[in-house]
Short mmCIF file of C-alpha atoms in Angstrom, two decimals:
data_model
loop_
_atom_site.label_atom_id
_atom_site.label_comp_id
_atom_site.label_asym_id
_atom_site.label_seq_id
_atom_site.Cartn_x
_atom_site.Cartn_y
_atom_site.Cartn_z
CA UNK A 1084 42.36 25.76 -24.40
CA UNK A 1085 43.50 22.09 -24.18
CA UNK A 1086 40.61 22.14 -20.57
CA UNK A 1087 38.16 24.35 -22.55
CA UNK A 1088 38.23 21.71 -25.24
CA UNK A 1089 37.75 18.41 -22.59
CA UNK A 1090 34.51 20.17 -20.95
CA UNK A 1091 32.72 20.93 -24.31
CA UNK A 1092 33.46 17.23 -25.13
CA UNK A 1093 32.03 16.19 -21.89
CA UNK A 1094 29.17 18.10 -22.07
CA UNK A 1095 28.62 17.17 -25.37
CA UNK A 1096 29.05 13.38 -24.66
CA UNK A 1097 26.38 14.26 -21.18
CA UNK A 1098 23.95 15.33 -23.45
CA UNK A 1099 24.32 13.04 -26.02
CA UNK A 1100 23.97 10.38 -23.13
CA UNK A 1101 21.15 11.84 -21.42
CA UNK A 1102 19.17 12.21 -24.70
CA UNK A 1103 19.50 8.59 -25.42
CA UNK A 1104 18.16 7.87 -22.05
CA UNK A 1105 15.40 10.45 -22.32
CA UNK A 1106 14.29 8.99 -26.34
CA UNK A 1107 14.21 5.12 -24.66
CA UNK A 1108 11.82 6.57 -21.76
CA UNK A 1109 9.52 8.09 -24.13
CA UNK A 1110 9.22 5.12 -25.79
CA UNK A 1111 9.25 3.08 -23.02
CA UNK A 1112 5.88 5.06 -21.91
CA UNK A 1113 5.02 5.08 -25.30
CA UNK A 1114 5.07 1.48 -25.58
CA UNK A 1115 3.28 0.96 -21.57
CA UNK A 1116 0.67 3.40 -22.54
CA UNK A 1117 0.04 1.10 -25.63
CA UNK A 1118 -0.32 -2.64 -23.76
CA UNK A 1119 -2.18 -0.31 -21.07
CA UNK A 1120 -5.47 0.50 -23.10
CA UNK A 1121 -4.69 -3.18 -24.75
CA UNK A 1122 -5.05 -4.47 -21.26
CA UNK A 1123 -8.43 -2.78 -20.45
CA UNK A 1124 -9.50 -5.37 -22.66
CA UNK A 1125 -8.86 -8.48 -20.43
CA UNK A 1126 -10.97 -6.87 -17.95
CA UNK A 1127 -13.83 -7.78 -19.41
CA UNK A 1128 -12.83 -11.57 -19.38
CA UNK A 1129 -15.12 -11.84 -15.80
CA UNK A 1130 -12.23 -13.04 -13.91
CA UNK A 1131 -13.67 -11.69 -10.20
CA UNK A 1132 -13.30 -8.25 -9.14
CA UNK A 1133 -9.66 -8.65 -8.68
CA UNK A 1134 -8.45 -10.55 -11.64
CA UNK A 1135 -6.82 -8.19 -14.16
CA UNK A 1136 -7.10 -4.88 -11.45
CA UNK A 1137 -3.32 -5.49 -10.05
CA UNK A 1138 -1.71 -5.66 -13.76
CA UNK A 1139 -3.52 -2.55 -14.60
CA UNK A 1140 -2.48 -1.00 -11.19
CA UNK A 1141 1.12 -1.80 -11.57
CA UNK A 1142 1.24 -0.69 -15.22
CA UNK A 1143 0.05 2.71 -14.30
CA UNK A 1144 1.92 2.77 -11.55
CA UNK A 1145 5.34 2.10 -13.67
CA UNK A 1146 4.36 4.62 -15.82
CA UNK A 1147 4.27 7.10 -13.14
CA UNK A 1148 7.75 6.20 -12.67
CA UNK A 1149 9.02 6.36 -15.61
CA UNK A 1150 7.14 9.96 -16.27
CA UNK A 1151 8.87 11.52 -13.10
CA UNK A 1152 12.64 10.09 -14.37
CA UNK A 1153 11.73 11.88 -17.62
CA UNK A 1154 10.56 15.03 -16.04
CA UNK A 1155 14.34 15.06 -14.07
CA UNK A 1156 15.83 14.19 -17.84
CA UNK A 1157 13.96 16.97 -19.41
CA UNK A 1158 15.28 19.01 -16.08
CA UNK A 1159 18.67 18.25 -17.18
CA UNK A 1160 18.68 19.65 -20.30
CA UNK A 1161 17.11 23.04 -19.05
CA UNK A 1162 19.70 23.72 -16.11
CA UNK A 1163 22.17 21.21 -16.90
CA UNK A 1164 21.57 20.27 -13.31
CA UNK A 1165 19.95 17.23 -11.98
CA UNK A 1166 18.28 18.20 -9.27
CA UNK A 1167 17.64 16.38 -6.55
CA UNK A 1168 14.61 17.05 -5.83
CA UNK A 1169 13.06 15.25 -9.31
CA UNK A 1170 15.27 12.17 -8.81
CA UNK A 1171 13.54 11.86 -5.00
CA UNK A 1172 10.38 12.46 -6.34
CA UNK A 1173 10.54 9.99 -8.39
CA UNK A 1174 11.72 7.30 -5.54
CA UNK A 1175 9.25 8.26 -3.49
CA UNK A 1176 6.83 7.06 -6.42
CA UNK A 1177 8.85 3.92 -6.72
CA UNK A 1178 8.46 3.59 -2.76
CA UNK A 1179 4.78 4.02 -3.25
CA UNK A 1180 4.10 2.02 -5.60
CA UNK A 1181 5.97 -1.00 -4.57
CA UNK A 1182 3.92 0.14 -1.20
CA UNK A 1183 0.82 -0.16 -3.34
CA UNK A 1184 0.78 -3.06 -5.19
CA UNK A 1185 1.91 -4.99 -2.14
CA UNK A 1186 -0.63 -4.17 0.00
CA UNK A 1187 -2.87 -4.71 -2.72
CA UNK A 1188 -1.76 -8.46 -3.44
CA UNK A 1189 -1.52 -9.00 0.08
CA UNK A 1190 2.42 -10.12 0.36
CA UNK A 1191 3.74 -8.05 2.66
CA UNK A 1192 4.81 -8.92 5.83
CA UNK A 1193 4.87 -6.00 9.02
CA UNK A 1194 8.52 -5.98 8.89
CA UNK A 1195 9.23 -4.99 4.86
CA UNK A 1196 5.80 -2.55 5.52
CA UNK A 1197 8.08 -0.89 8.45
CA UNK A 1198 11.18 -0.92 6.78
CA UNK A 1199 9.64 1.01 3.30
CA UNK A 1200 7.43 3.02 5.65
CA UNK A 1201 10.64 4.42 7.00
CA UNK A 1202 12.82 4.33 3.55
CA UNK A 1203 9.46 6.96 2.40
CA UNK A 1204 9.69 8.64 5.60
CA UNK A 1205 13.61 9.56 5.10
CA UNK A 1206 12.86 10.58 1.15
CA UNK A 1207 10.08 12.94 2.27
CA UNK A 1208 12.67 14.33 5.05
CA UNK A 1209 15.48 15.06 2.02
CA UNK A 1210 12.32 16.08 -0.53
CA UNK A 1211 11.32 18.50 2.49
CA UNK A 1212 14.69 19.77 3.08
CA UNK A 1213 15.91 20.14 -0.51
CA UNK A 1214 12.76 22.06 -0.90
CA UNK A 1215 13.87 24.64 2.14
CA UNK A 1216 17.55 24.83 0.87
CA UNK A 1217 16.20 25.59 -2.68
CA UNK A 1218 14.14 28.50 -0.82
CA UNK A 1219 16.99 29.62 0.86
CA UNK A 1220 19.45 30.31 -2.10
CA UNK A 1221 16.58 31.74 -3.61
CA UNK A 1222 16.10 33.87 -0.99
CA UNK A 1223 20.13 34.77 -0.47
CA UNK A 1224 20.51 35.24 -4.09
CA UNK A 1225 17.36 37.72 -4.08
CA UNK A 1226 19.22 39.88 -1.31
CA UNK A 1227 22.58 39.45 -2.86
CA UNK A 1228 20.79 41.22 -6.24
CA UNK A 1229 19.41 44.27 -4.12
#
C-alpha cells in the first residue's frame, strides 16, 4: 500500500511535470509562429537577397524543433513512455538545422562540418536501429499472441 501510494504520486507529479513542459512549448510555438508572419514583413525592407532570409530560416527551423519535442511530450502522455525514437528525431532536426543555418551564413569551418556530419550520422544509426528493435518486439509479441 505504502509503494502503491509513492508510484501514483510519482506519476502524478510526471504528468503534472510533463504537462507544464508541454503548455510552455505550445506557447513557445505559439509565440514563434506569431514574430514569424511579423517577420515576413522586414522582408520587404530591400535589404539584398539575403538580408532577412537567415532569421526567417532559423525561426522556422526552431520551430521544427520545438514541434518534434512536443510530438515526444504528447507521446508521453499516450504510452507513458518516452520513446526514443521522438527524442532522436528531434536531435537530428537540431543537428540539421544548426547544419543549415551554418552553411547558410557561411561560418563553418571543415572540421565542426565533419564532426556534426558524424554526430547526424550516429543519430540516424540509433533512429535506424530503434526503428528495427521496435519491429522486432512487435514482431515477438505478435507470435507470442498466436
Amino acid at each position: 500500500m505504502f509503494s502503491t501510494f509513492f508510484k501514483k504520486l510519482y506519476r502524478q507529479t510526471i504528468d503534472i511535470v510533463f504537462g507544464v513542459i508541454l503548455a510552455l512549448i505550445i506557447i513557445g510555438i505559439a509565440i514563434g509562429a506569431g514574430q514569424l508572419v511579423f517577420s515576413v514583413w522586414d522582408l520587404l525592407k530591400l535589404e539584398g537577397v539575403t538580408g532577412q532570409y537567415i532569421n526567417i530560416i532559423t525561426d522556422v527551423l526552431t520551430l521544427y524543433v520545438l514541434i518534434e519535442l512536443s510530438r515526444s511530450i504528447t507521446d508521453y502522455f499516450i504510452s507513458h513512455k518516452l520513446k526514443i525514437s521522438l527524442i532522436i528525431d528531434a536531435a537530428i532536426v537540431f543537428i540539421i538545422r544548426e547544419i543549415l543555418i551554418a552553411l547558410f551564413k557561411h561560418k563553418i569551418d571543415p572540421s565542426m562540418l565533419y564532426a556534426l556530419s558524424a554526430f547526424l550520422f550516429v543519430l540516424g544509426a540509433l533512429r535506424t536501429a530503434a526503428i528495427i528493435l521496435y519491429q522486432r518486439e512487435k514482431v515477438i509479441a505478435d507470435e507470442s499472441h498466436d
